C-alpha cells in the first residue's frame, strides 16, 4: 500500500485548500480511508474518515468546514478544507486501514495501518 498526499500549502485564515491522496496497492471497497493531522507538540488528531459504504465521520473541530470524499475508480481520496483557521495548521496525513467490508464505523479515528508521508498546511491569521 502506498499513499501519496498533495495539495498542502500556506493560506490566510478564511481561505481554502483541497488535499488529494493518490492510493495504490489497495481497493477502496475493503479499506477505511481517512485523514489525520498533527502539529508540533500536539497529539495526532483524526480529522475525517470515509468508508466503502459512504459512512463519513469528522472531528468536531472541522465539522461544517471540511469535506472528505473519494474517487474509487481513480483511487484518490480528497479533503476539501474551507474557512481555514490558524488552529488547522498541521501536517496532514492520508491514512488507510483494511476493515471488514471497508467500513469505518466503530473504529479508531487515529489508528490506521498505513500512512502517507504527509503534506503541510499552514494557515496564517
Rosetta silent file (secondary structure, phi, psi, omega in degrees, C-alpha in Angstrom):
SEQUENCE: XXXXXXXXXXXXXXXXXXXXXXXXXXXXXXXXXXXXXXXXXXXXXXXXXXXXXXXXXXXXXXXXXXXXXXXXXXXXXXXXXXXXXXXXXXXXXXXXXXXXXXXXXXXXXXXXXXXXXXXXXXXXX
SCORE:     score description
SCORE:     0.000 S_00000001
   1 L     0.000  132.781  176.578    0.000    0.000    0.000 S_00000001
   2 E  -132.805  134.033 -179.575    1.262    3.437   -0.943 S_00000001
   3 E  -125.634  125.288 -177.533   -0.378    6.742   -0.116 S_00000001
   4 E  -126.473  113.549 -178.484    0.887    9.992   -1.635 S_00000001
   5 E   -89.142  155.086  173.084   -0.570   13.307   -0.483 S_00000001
   6 E  -155.260  166.867  174.593   -0.548   16.607   -2.307 S_00000001
   7 L   104.082   -4.910  178.351   -2.263   19.962   -2.155 S_00000001
   8 L   -70.856  171.577  178.486   -0.909   21.414    1.050 S_00000001
   9 E   166.931 -165.808 -179.617    0.382   24.955    1.283 S_00000001
  10 E  -112.717  129.872  179.304    0.118   28.285    3.027 S_00000001
  11 E  -138.840  162.691  174.323   -3.111   30.257    3.114 S_00000001
  12 E   -86.035  157.441  177.499   -4.616   33.067    5.108 S_00000001
  13 L   -54.570  137.755 -177.197   -7.367   32.461    7.610 S_00000001
  14 L    94.593  -12.623 -179.017  -10.685   32.055    5.873 S_00000001
  15 L   -81.360 -177.044 -177.123   -9.100   30.521    2.809 S_00000001
  16 L  -131.891  152.359  172.264   -9.499   27.073    1.293 S_00000001
  17 E  -143.620  152.952  174.492   -7.305   24.173    0.289 S_00000001
  18 E  -124.330  117.612  176.454   -8.009   20.821   -1.249 S_00000001
  19 E   -91.036  144.474  176.040   -5.812   17.912   -0.299 S_00000001
  20 E  -125.239  152.088  177.461   -5.501   14.860   -2.500 S_00000001
  21 E  -137.261  113.693  176.327   -4.194   11.387   -1.750 S_00000001
  22 E   -88.394  119.504 -176.625   -3.263    9.011   -4.540 S_00000001
  23 E  -107.137  143.721  174.419   -3.573    5.457   -3.276 S_00000001
  24 E  -142.421  156.159  179.741   -2.098    2.299   -4.746 S_00000001
  25 L    81.882   11.331  178.462   -1.932   -1.301   -3.637 S_00000001
  26 L  -149.165  166.421  172.287   -5.443   -1.288   -2.197 S_00000001
  27 L  -120.800  136.593 -177.022   -9.061   -1.161   -3.194 S_00000001
  28 H   -61.525  -21.767 -176.681  -11.394    1.322   -1.559 S_00000001
  29 H   -70.027  -15.673 -178.225  -14.036   -1.369   -1.176 S_00000001
  30 H  -122.221    9.374 -178.469  -12.028   -3.065    1.573 S_00000001
  31 E  -128.495  138.314  165.984  -10.348   -0.107    3.257 S_00000001
  32 E   -83.019  127.635 -177.691  -11.427    2.607    5.615 S_00000001
  33 E  -113.517  151.752 -179.755   -9.732    5.782    4.357 S_00000001
  34 E  -166.914 -176.049  175.975   -9.107    8.979    6.231 S_00000001
  35 E  -130.534  135.948  171.611   -7.058   11.994    7.145 S_00000001
  36 E  -126.642  160.381  178.475   -5.256   12.660   10.371 S_00000001
  37 E  -138.545  157.406  178.002   -3.188   15.686   11.338 S_00000001
  38 E  -151.609  126.872  174.424   -0.510   16.522   13.804 S_00000001
  39 L  -101.573  154.436 -179.495    1.037   19.818   14.787 S_00000001
  40 L   -54.703  131.287  177.292    4.364   20.028   16.630 S_00000001
  41 L    79.289    6.233  179.446    3.938   19.297   20.313 S_00000001
  42 L  -121.658  165.770  178.378    0.381   18.074   19.947 S_00000001
  43 L   -81.629  155.283  175.987   -1.271   14.688   19.735 S_00000001
  44 L   -62.400  139.059 -179.365   -2.398   13.217   16.468 S_00000001
  45 E  -123.414  130.808  174.331   -5.976   14.117   15.632 S_00000001
  46 E   -76.328  117.032 -175.731   -8.337   12.190   13.448 S_00000001
  47 E   -86.177  -52.283 -177.363   -9.748   14.762   11.034 S_00000001
  48 E  -162.069  155.202  174.974  -12.121   12.731    8.881 S_00000001
  49 E  -147.816  156.624 -177.332  -12.684    9.244    7.582 S_00000001
  50 E  -141.921  135.505 -178.773  -14.817    7.606    4.936 S_00000001
  51 L  -101.072  171.317 -179.991  -15.924    4.044    4.496 S_00000001
  52 L   -65.975  -22.185 -179.698  -16.757    1.988    1.447 S_00000001
  53 L   -90.458    7.254  179.546  -20.429    2.332    2.372 S_00000001
  54 L    89.442   -5.846  177.168  -20.246    6.124    2.275 S_00000001
  55 L   -57.231  133.826  174.373  -20.088    6.491    6.032 S_00000001
  56 E  -129.685  151.172  178.019  -18.248    9.672    6.989 S_00000001
  57 E  -145.885  142.403 -176.784  -17.092   10.996   10.308 S_00000001
  58 E  -131.019  150.706  170.236  -15.432   14.270   11.255 S_00000001
  59 L   -66.948  145.212 -179.884  -13.656   15.732   14.206 S_00000001
  60 L   -55.717  -33.040 -175.775  -15.823   18.288   15.978 S_00000001
  61 L   -68.593  -15.785 -177.713  -13.183   20.922   15.248 S_00000001
  62 L  -120.539   -3.089 -178.659  -13.696   20.644   11.478 S_00000001
  63 L   -57.398  134.737  179.539  -17.382   19.808   11.138 S_00000001
  64 L    84.988  -10.356 -179.962  -19.109   22.086    8.678 S_00000001
  65 L  -116.795  -32.718 -177.815  -15.800   23.277    7.229 S_00000001
  66 E  -109.552  147.347  176.217  -14.089   20.147    5.889 S_00000001
  67 E  -135.225  125.867  177.057  -15.460   17.555    3.495 S_00000001
  68 E   -98.469  140.907  178.740  -13.934   14.176    2.799 S_00000001
  69 E  -152.279  171.804 -178.603  -14.631   12.421   -0.478 S_00000001
  70 E  -150.035  155.184  172.442  -13.158    9.791   -2.737 S_00000001
  71 E  -119.309  100.493 -174.400  -12.964    8.671   -6.323 S_00000001
  72 L   -65.473  -34.017 -179.249  -12.848    4.888   -6.143 S_00000001
  73 L   -66.225  -42.672 -178.990  -12.114    4.487   -9.823 S_00000001
  74 L   -87.316   -4.982 -177.845   -9.109    6.801   -9.635 S_00000001
  75 L    53.598   49.205  179.935   -8.197    5.559   -6.140 S_00000001
  76 E  -126.249  133.731  177.585   -7.930    9.108   -4.927 S_00000001
  77 E  -106.934  143.087 -178.586   -9.007   10.490   -1.583 S_00000001
  78 E  -127.042  155.891  169.786   -9.768   14.180   -1.087 S_00000001
  79 E  -138.638  107.481  176.024  -10.149   16.601    1.762 S_00000001
  80 E   -87.133  122.281 -177.085  -11.792   19.911    0.922 S_00000001
  81 E  -118.369  116.346  179.627  -10.946   22.419    3.616 S_00000001
  82 L  -115.802  164.271  178.439  -12.859   25.687    3.785 S_00000001
  83 L    48.772   49.676 -175.684  -12.887   28.554    6.278 S_00000001
  84 L   -65.894  145.265 -179.267   -9.440   27.590    7.413 S_00000001
  85 L  -120.693  157.317  176.078   -8.240   28.760   10.813 S_00000001
  86 H   -54.611  -31.930  178.731   -4.737   29.113   12.261 S_00000001
  87 H   -67.295  -12.242  176.917   -5.548   26.144   14.517 S_00000001
  88 H   -82.352   -6.405  179.115   -5.776   23.995   11.375 S_00000001
  89 L   -61.489  123.228 -177.435   -2.044   24.406   10.847 S_00000001
  90 E  -178.318  171.406  167.632   -0.515   20.933   10.909 S_00000001
  91 E   -87.700  129.319 -178.806    0.969   18.140    8.872 S_00000001
  92 E  -106.239  130.921 -177.789   -1.872   16.266    7.238 S_00000001
  93 E  -118.941  134.780  169.707   -1.571   12.565    6.583 S_00000001
  94 E   -81.457  135.579 -176.887   -3.623   10.315    4.379 S_00000001
  95 E  -133.719  157.379 -179.097   -4.340    7.051    6.180 S_00000001
  96 E  -150.838  148.895  177.331   -5.865    3.697    5.357 S_00000001
  97 E  -150.309  133.947  178.644   -6.779    0.529    7.163 S_00000001
  98 E   -75.470  126.542 -179.140   -8.201   -2.713    5.893 S_00000001
  99 L  -134.562  169.173  178.801  -11.502   -3.398    7.611 S_00000001
 100 H   -63.297  119.061 -179.508  -14.458   -5.711    7.222 S_00000001
 101 H    59.844   17.511  178.468  -16.229   -4.567    4.055 S_00000001
 102 H    69.741   25.010 -178.140  -14.171   -1.364    4.140 S_00000001
 103 L   -87.324  150.408  179.444  -16.263    0.126    6.897 S_00000001
 104 L  -107.714  -20.593 -173.484  -15.112    2.882    9.219 S_00000001
 105 L   -61.525  139.202  176.575  -17.894    2.941   11.766 S_00000001
 106 L    79.041    9.380 -179.901  -16.930    1.868   15.258 S_00000001
 107 L  -116.556  170.111 -179.395  -13.188    2.083   14.768 S_00000001
 108 L   -60.823  144.731  177.698  -10.446    4.396   15.940 S_00000001
 109 L   -87.171  -10.505 -174.791  -10.223    7.790   14.280 S_00000001
 110 L  -121.479  -22.261 -175.508   -6.451    7.922   14.620 S_00000001
 111 L   -97.415  110.286 -179.952   -5.025    4.405   14.404 S_00000001
 112 L  -129.958  154.023 -176.656   -4.576    3.190   10.849 S_00000001
 113 L   -75.452  -26.701 -175.938   -2.314    0.567    9.366 S_00000001
 114 E  -129.560  145.670 -178.587   -0.962    2.725    6.548 S_00000001
 115 E  -145.937  141.742  176.266    0.037    6.371    6.375 S_00000001
 116 L   -80.004 -173.362 -176.636    1.448    8.655    3.686 S_00000001
 117 L   -82.984  -15.085  176.337    4.388   10.985    4.045 S_00000001
 118 L    96.454  154.848  174.426    2.194   13.966    4.812 S_00000001
 119 E  -137.292  134.340 -174.091    1.559   17.394    3.371 S_00000001
 120 E   -83.315  133.771  173.313    1.969   20.605    5.353 S_00000001
 121 E  -119.553  124.950  179.381   -0.902   23.033    5.797 S_00000001
 122 E  -125.914  123.173 -178.803   -0.110   26.434    7.263 S_00000001
 123 E  -116.210  121.611 -178.936   -2.839   28.964    8.000 S_00000001
 124 E  -102.236  150.030 -177.479   -1.844   32.487    8.933 S_00000001
 125 L   -87.999    0.000    0.000   -4.020   34.978   10.758 S_00000001
